[in-house]
PDB file of C-alpha atoms in Angstrom:
ATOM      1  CA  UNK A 186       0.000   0.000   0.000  1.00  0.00           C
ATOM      2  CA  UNK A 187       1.124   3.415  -1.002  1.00  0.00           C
ATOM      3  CA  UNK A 188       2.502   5.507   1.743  1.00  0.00           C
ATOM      4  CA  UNK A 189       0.478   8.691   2.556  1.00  0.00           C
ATOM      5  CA  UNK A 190       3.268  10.615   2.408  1.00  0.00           C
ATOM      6  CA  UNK A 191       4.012   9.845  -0.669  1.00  0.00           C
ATOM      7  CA  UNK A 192       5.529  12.659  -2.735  1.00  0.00           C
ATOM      8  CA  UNK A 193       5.330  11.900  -5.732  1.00  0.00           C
ATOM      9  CA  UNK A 194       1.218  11.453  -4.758  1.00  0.00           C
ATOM     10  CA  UNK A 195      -0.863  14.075  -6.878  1.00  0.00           C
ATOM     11  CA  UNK A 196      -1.777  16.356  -4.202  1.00  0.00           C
ATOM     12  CA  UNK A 197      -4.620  19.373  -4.395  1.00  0.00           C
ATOM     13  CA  UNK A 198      -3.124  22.747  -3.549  1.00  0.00           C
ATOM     14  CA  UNK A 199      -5.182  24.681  -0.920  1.00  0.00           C
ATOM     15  CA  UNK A 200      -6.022  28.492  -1.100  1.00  0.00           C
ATOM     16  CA  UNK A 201      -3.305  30.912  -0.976  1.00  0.00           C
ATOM     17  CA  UNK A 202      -5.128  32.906   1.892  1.00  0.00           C
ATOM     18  CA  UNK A 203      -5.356  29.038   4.203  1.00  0.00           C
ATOM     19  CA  UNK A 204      -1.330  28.727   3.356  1.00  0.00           C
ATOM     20  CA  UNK A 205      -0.562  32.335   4.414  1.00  0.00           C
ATOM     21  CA  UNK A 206      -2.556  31.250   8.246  1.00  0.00           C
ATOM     22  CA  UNK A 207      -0.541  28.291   8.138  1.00  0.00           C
ATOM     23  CA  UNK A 208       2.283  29.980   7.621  1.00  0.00           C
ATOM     24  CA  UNK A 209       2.812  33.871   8.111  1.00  0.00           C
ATOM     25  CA  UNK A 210       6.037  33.768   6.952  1.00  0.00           C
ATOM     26  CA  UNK A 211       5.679  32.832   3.647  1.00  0.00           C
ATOM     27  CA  UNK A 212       6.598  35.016   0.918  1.00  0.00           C
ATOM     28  CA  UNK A 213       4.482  34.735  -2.569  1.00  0.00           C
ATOM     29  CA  UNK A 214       4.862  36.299  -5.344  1.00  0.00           C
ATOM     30  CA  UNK A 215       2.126  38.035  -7.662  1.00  0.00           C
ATOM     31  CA  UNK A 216       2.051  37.319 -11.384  1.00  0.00           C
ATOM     32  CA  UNK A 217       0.688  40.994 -11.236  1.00  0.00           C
ATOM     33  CA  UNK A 218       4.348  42.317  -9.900  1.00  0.00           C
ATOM     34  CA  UNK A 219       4.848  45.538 -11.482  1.00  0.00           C
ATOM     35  CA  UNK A 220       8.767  44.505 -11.555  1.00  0.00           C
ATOM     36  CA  UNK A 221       8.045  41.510 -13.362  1.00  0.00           C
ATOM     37  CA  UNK A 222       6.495  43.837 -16.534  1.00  0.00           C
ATOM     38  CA  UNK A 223       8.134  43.652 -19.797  1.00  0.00           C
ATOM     39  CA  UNK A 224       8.621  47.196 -20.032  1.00  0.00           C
ATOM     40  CA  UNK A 225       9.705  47.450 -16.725  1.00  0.00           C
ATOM     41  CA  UNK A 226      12.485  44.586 -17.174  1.00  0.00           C
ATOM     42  CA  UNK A 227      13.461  46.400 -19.977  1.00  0.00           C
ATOM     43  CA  UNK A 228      14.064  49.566 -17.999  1.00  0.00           C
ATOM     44  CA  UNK A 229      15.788  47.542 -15.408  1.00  0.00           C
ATOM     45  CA  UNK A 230      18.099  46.291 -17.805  1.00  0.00           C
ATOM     46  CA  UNK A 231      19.050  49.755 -19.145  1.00  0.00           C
ATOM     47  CA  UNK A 232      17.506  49.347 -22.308  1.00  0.00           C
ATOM     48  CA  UNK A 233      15.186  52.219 -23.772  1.00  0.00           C
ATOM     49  CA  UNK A 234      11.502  51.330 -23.976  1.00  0.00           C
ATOM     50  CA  UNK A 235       9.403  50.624 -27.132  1.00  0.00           C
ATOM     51  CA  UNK A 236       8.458  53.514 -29.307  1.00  0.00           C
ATOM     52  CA  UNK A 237       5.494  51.234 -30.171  1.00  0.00           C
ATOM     53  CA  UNK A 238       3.627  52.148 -26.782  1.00  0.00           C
ATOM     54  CA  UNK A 239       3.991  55.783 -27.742  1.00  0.00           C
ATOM     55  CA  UNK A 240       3.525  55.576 -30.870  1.00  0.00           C
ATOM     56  CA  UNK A 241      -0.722  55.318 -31.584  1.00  0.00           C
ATOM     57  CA  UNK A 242      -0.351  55.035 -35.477  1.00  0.00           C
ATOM     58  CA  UNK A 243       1.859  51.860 -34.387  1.00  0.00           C
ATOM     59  CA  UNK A 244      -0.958  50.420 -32.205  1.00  0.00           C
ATOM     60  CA  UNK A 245      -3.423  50.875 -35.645  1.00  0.00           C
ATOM     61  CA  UNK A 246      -1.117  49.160 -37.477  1.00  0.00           C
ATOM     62  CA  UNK A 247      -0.836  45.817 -35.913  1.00  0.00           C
ATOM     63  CA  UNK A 248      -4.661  46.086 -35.184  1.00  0.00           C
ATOM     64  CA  UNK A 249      -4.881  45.950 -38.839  1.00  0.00           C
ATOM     65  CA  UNK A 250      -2.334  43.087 -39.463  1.00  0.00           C
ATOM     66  CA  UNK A 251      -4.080  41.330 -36.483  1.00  0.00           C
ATOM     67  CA  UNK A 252      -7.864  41.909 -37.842  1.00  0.00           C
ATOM     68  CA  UNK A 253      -6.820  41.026 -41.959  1.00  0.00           C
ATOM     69  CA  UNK A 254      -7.983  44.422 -42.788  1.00  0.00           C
ATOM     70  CA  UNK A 255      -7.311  47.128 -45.132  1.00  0.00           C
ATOM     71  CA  UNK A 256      -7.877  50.829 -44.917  1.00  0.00           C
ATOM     72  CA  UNK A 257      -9.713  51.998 -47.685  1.00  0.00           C
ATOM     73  CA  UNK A 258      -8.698  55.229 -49.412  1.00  0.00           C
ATOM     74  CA  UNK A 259     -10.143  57.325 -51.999  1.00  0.00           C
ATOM     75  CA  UNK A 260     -10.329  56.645 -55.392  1.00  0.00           C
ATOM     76  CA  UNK A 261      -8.950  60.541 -55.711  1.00  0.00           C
ATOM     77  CA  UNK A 262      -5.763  59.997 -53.566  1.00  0.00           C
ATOM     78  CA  UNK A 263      -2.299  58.619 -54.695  1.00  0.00           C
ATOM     79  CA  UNK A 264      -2.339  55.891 -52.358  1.00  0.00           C
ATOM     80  CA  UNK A 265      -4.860  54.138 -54.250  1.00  0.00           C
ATOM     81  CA  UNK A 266      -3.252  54.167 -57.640  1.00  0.00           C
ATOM     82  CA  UNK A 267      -0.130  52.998 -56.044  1.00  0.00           C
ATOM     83  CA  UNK A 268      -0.622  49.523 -54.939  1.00  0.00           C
ATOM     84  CA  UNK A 269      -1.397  49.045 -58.530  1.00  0.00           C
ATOM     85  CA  UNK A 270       1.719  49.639 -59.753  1.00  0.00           C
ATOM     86  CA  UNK A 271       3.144  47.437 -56.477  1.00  0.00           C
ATOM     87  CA  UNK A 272       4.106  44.409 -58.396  1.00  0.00           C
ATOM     88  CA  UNK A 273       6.722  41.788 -58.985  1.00  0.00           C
ATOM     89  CA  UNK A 274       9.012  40.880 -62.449  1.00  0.00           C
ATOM     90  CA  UNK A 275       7.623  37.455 -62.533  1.00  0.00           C
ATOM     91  CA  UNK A 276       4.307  38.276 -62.039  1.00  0.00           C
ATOM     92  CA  UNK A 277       3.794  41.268 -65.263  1.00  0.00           C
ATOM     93  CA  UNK A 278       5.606  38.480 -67.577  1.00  0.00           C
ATOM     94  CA  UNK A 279       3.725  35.114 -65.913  1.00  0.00           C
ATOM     95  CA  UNK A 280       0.447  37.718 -67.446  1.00  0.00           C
ATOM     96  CA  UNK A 281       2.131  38.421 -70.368  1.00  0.00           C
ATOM     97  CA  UNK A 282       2.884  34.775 -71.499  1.00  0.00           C
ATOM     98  CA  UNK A 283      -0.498  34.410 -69.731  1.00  0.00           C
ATOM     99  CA  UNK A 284      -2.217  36.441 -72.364  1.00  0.00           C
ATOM    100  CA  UNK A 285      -0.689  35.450 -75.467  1.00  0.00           C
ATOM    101  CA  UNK A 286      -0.816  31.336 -75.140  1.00  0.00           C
ATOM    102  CA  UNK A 287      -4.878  30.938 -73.905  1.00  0.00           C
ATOM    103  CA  UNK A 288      -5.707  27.654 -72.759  1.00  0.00           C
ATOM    104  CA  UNK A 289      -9.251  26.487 -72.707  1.00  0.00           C
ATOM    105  CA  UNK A 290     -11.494  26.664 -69.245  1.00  0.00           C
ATOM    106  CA  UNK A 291      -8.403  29.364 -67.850  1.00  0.00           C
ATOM    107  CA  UNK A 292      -9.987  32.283 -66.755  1.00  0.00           C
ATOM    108  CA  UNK A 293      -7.151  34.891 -67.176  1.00  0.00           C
ATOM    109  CA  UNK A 294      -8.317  36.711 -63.992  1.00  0.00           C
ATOM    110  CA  UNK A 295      -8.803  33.562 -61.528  1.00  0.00           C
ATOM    111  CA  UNK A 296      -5.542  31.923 -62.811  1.00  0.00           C
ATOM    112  CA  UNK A 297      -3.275  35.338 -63.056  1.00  0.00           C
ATOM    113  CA  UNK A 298      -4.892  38.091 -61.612  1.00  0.00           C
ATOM    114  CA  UNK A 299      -6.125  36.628 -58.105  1.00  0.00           C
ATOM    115  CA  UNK A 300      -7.874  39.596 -57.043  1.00  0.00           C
ATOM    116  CA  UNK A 301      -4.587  41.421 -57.306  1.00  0.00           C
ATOM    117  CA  UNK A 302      -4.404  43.288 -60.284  1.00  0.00           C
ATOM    118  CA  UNK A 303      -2.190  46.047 -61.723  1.00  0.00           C
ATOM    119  CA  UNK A 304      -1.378  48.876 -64.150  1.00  0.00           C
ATOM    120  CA  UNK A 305       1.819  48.997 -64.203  1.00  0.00           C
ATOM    121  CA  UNK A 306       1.920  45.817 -66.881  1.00  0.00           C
ATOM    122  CA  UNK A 307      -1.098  47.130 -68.900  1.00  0.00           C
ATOM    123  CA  UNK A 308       0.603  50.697 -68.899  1.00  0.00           C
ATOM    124  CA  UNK A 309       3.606  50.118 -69.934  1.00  0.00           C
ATOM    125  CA  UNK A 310       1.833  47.439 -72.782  1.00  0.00           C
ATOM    126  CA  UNK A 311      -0.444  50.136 -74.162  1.00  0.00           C
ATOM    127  CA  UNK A 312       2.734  52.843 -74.150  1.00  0.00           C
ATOM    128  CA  UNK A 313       4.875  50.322 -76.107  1.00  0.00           C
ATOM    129  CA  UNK A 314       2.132  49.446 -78.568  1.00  0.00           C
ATOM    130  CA  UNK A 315       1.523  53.144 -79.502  1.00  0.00           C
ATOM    131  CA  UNK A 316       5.246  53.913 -80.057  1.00  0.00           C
ATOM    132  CA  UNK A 317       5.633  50.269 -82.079  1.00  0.00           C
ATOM    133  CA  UNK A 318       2.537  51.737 -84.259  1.00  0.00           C
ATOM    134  CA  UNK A 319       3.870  54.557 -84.618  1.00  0.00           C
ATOM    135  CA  UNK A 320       7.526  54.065 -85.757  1.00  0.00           C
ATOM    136  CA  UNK A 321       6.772  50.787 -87.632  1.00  0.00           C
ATOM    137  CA  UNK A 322       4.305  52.705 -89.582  1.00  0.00           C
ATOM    138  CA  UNK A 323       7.068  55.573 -90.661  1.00  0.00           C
ATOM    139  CA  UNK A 324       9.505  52.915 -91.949  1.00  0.00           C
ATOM    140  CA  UNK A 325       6.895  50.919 -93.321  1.00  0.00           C
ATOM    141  CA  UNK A 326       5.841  54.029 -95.572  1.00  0.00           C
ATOM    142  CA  UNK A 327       9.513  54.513 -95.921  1.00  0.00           C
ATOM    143  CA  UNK A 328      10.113  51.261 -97.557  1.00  0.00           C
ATOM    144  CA  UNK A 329       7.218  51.546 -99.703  1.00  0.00           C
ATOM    145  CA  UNK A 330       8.670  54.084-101.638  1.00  0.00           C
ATOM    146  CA  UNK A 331      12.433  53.804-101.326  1.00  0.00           C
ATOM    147  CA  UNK A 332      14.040  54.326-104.330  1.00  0.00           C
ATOM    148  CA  UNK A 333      11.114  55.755-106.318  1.00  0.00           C
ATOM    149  CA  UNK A 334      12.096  59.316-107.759  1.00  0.00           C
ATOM    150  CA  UNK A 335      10.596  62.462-106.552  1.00  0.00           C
ATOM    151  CA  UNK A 336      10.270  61.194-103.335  1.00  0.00           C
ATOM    152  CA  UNK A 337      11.090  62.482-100.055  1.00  0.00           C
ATOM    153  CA  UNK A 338      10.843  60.923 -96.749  1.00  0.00           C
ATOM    154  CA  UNK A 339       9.138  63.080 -94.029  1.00  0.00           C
ATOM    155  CA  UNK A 340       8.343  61.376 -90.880  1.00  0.00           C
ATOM    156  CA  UNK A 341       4.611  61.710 -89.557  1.00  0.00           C
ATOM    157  CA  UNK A 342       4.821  62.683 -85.905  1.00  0.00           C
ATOM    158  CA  UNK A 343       0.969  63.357 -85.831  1.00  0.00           C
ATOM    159  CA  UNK A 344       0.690  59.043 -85.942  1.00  0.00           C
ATOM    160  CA  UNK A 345       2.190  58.695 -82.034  1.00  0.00           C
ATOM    161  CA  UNK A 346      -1.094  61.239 -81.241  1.00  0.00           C
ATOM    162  CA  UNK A 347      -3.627  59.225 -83.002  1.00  0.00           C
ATOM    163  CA  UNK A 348      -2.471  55.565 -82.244  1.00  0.00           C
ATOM    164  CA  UNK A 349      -2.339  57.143 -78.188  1.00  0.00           C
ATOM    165  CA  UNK A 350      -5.704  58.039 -78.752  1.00  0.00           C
ATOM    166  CA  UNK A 351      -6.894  54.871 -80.419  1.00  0.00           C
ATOM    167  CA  UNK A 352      -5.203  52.791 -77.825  1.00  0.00           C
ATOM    168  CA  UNK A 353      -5.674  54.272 -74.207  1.00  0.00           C
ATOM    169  CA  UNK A 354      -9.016  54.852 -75.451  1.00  0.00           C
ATOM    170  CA  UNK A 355      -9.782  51.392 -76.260  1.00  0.00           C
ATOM    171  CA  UNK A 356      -8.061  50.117 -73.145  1.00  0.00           C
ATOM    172  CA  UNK A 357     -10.068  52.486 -71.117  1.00  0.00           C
ATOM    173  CA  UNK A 358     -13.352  53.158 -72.472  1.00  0.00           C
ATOM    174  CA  UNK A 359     -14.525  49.887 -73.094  1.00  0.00           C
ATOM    175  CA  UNK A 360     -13.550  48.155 -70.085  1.00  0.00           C
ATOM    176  CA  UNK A 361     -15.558  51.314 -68.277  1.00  0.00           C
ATOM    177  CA  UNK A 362     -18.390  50.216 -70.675  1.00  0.00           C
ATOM    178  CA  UNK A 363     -18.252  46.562 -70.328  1.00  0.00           C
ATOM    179  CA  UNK A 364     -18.102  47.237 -66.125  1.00  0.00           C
ATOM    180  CA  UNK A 365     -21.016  49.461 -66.091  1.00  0.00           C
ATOM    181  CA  UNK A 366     -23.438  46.719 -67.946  1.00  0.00           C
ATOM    182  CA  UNK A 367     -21.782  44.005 -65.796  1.00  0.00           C
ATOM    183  CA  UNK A 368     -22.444  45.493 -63.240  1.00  0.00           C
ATOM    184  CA  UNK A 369     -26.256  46.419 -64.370  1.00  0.00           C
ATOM    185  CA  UNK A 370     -26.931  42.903 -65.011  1.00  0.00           C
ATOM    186  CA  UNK A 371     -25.488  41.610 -62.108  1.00  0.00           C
ATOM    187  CA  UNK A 372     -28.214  43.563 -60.136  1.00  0.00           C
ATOM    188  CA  UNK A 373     -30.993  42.033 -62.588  1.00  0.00           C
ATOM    189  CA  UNK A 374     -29.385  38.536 -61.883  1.00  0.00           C
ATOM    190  CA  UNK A 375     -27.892  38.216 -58.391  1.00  0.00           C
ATOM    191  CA  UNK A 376     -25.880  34.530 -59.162  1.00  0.00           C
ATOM    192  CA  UNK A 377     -23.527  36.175 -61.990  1.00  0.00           C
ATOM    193  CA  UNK A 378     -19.673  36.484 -61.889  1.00  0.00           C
ATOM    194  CA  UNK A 379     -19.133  40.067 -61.256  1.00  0.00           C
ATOM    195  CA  UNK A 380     -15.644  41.465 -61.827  1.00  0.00           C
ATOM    196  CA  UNK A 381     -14.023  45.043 -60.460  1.00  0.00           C
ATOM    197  CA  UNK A 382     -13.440  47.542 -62.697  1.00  0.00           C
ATOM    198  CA  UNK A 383      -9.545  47.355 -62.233  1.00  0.00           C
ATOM    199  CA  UNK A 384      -9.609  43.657 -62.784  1.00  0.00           C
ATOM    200  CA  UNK A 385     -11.221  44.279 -66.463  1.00  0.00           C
ATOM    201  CA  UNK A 386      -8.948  47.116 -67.301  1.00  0.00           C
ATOM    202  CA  UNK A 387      -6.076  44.552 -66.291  1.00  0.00           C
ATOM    203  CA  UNK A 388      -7.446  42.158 -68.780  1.00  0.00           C
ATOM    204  CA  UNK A 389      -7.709  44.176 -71.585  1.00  0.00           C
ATOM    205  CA  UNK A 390      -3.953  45.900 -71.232  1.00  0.00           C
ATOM    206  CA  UNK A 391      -2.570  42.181 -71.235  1.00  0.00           C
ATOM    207  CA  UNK A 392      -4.284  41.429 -74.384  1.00  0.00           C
ATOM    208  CA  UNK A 393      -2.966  44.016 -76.480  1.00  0.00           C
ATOM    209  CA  UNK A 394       0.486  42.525 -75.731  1.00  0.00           C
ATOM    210  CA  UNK A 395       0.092  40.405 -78.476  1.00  0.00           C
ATOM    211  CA  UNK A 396      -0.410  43.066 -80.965  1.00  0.00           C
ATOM    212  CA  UNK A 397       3.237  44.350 -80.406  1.00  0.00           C
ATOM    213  CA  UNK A 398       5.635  41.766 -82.418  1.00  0.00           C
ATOM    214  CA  UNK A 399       2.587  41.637 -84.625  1.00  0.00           C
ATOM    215  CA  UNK A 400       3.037  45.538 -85.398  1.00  0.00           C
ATOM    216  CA  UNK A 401       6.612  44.472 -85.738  1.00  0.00           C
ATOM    217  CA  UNK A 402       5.883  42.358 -88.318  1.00  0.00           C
ATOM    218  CA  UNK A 403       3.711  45.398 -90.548  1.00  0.00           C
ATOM    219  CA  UNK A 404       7.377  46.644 -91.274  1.00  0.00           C
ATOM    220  CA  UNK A 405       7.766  44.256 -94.040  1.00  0.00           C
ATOM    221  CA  UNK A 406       5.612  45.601 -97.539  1.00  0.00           C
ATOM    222  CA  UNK A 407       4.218  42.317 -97.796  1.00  0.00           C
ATOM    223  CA  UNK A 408       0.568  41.887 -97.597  1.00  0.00           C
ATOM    224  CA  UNK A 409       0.353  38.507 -96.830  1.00  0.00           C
ATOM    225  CA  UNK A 410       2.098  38.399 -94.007  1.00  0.00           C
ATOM    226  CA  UNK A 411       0.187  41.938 -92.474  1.00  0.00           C
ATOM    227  CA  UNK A 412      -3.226  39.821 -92.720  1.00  0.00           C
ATOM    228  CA  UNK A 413      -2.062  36.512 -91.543  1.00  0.00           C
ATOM    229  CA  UNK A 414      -0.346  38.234 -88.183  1.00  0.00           C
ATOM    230  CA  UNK A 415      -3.532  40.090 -87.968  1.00  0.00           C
ATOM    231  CA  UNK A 416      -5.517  37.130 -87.770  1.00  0.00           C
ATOM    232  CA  UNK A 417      -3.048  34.811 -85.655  1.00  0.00           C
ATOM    233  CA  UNK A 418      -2.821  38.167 -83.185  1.00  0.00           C
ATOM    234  CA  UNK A 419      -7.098  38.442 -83.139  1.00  0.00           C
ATOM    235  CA  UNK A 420      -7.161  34.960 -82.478  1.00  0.00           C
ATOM    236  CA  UNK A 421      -4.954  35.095 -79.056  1.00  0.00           C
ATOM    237  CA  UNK A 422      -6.159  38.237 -77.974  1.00  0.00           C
ATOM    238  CA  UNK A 423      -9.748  37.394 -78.366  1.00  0.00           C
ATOM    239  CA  UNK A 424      -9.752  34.216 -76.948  1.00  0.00           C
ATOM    240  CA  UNK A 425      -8.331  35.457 -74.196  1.00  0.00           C
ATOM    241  CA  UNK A 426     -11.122  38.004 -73.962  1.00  0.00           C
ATOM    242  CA  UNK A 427     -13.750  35.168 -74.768  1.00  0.00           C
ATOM    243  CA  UNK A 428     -12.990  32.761 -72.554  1.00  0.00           C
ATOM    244  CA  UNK A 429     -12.230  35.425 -69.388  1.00  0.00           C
ATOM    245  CA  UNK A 430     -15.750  37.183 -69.580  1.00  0.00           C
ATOM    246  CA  UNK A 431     -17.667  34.143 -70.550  1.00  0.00           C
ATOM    247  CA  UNK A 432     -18.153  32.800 -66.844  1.00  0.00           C
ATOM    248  CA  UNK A 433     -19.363  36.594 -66.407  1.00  0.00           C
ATOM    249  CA  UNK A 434     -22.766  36.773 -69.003  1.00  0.00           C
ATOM    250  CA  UNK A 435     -23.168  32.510 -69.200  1.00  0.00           C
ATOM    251  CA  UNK A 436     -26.333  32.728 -66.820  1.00  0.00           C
ATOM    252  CA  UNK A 437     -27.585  35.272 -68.520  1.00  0.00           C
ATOM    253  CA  UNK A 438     -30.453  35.805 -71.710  1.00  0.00           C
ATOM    254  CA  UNK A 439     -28.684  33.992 -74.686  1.00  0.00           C
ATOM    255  CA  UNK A 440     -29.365  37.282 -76.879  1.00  0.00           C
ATOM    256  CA  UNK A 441     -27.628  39.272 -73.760  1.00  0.00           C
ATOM    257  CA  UNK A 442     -24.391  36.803 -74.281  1.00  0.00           C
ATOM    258  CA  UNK A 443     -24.377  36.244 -78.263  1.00  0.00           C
ATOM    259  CA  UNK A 444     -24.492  40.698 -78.132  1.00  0.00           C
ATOM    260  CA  UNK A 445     -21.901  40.988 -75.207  1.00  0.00           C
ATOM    261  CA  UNK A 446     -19.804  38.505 -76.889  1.00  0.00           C
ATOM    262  CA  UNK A 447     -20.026  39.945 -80.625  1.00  0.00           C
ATOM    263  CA  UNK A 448     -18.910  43.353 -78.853  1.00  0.00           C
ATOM    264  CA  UNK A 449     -16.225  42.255 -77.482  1.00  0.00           C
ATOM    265  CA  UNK A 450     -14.799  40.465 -80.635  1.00  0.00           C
ATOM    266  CA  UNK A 451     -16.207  43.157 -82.670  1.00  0.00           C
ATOM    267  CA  UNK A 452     -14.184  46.397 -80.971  1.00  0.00           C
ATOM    268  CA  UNK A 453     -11.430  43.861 -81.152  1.00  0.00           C
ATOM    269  CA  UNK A 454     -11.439  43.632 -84.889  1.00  0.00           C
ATOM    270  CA  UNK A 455     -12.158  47.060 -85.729  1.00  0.00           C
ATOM    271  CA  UNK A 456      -9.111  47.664 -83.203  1.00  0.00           C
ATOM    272  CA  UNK A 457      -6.371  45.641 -85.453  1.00  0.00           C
ATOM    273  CA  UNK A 458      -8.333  46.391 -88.404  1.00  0.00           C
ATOM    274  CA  UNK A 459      -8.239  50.253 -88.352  1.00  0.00           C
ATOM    275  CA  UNK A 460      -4.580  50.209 -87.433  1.00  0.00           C
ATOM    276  CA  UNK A 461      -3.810  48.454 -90.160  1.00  0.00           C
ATOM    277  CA  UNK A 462      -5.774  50.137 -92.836  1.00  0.00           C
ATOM    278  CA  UNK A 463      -4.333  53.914 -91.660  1.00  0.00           C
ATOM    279  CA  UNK A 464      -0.748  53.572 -90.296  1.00  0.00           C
ATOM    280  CA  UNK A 465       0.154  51.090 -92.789  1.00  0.00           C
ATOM    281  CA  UNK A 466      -1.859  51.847 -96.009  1.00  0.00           C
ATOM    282  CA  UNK A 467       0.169  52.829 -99.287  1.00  0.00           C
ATOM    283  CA  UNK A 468      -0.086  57.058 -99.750  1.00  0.00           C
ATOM    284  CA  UNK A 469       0.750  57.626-103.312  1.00  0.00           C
ATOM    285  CA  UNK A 470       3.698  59.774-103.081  1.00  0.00           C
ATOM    286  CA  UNK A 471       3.606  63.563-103.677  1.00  0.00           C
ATOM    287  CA  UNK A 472       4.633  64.494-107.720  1.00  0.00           C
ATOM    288  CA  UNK A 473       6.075  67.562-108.055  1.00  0.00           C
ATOM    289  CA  UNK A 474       4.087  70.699-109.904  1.00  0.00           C
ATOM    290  CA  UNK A 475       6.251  70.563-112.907  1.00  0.00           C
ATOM    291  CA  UNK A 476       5.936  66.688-113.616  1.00  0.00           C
ATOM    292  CA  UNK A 477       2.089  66.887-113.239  1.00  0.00           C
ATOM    293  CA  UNK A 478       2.141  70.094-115.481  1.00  0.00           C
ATOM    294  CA  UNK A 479       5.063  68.161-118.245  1.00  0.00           C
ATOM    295  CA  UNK A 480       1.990  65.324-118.310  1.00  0.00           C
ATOM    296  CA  UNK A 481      -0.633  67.001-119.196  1.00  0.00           C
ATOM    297  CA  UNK A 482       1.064  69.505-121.591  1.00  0.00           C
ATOM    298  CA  UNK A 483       1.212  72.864-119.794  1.00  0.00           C
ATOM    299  CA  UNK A 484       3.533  75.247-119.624  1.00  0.00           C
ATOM    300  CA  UNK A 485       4.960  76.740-116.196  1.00  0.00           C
ATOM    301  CA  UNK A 486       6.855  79.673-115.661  1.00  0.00           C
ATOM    302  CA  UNK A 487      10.010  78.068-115.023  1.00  0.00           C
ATOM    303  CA  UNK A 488       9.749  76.221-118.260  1.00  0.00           C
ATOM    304  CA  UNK A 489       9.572  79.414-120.737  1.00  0.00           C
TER     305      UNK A 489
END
């Protein structure tokens, strides 16, 4: 049989207040000690105490981390624009390949984006595509005529203007327009995918990336090879389109998706289309006053 005074017996602890009767000497010690504080360790110790418990915007800070929560800011400010452009090598090009090789049942947004998207990728996609436009038209016009006589090359800064406005326009405007009836519909019919406006902008700067070593390509005078880029660089960047706001308008009217669809292919096409047909048509060049006058028989001044 097992001793009584066994020690190594599990024994129940009595009150603090019966063992200080038993025993008025006894010293305890309070978990409460106010030498036993962190900070006032620290002090002991000589070191200098946390700027954190002076510091209030500290305190909101890790309240934030803690809670998973952001602080929303204006839409007006500079901080909101700013996490936009917050973003890593990989990622832009891991959205660029993303954009030009489509795979079937990838959603560009849910398999790239993440609810994270940026500007910085699109802005810097939509910048490049202008100037590529721009200068490939110039030599493209260039070539056309090199070596004919009576001509002389002038270079047409007025094309960087209009292929900014055709671009930034389409990259902006119709991702506005596409948001707004997204998000109209989505109010008629509570169960659709509904995407942020910054998210569709993202998706539509990626999928001009494509266009740029197809612009490349317009340098060349050869027809053939204009139309078939044209058509290989629809086919990427409208797939890519198709297949990310498809999940979006699926649950809706079939006439609401075959004319949301159509759009969205059709402002495509007229995109590459338009480019095509006015930065890299052939201008007849400019003959001289006295050659058109010498054809048709008339005399100028300079000639008598």
């Amino acid at each position: 049989m097992a001793s009584t005074n066994d020690p190594f017996q599990f024994q129940e602890f009595e009150e603090a207040g019966n063992l200080l009767e038993a025993n008025r000497d006894a010293v305890t010690i309070s978990i409460e000690d106010e030498h036993n504080k962190p900070e006032n360790q620290r002090k002991a110790a000589g070191f200098p105490p946390d700027d954190d418990e002076n510091d209030p915007l500290a305190g909101d800070d890790k309240t934030e981390l803690l809670s998973g929560q952001k602080k929303s800011v204006p839409f007006w400010t500079f901080e909101y624009y700013q996490r936009f452009f917050d973003i890593e090598t990989h990622h832009v090009k891991e959205r660029i390949i993303g954009s030009m090789v489509p795979w079937p049942g990838k959603n560009f947004i849910h398999v790239y984006l993440r609810r994270n998207p940026d500007l910085y990728g699109p802005f810097w996609i939509c910048t490049t595509l202008v100037f590529a436009i721009a200068i490939s038209g110039n030599l493209s016009n260039f070539l056309v005529h090199l070596g004919k006589p009576h001509y002389k090359y002038t270079p047409e800064f007025r094309k960087v203007t209009i292929a900014a406005t055709a671009i930034f326009s389409y990259a902006w405007l119709v991702p506005l327009a596409l948001w707004g009836f997204l998000l109209w519909r989505n109010n008629k019919i509570m169960n659709l995918v509904s995407y942020s406006f910054m998210e569709i902008v993202c998706v539509y700067g990626y999928s001009l990336a494509i266009y740029i070593p197809a612009v490349v390509l317009w340098i060349l005078p050869y027809e053939w090879l204009r139309w078939c880029s044209i058509v290989v660089a629809l086919c990427l960047s409208g797939s890519v389109l198709v297949l990310t706001f498809w999940p979006a308008v699926r649950d809706d009217h079939p006439k609401v998706i075959i004319t949301i669809m159509a759009a969205i292919v059709l402002l495509n096409v007229l995109l590459a289309v338009g480019c095509k047909a006015y930065f890299f048509s052939k201008p007849e060049p400019v003959i001289p006053v006295e050659n058109v006058a010498a054809t048709k028989g008339i005399k100028t001044p300079s000639s008598t």
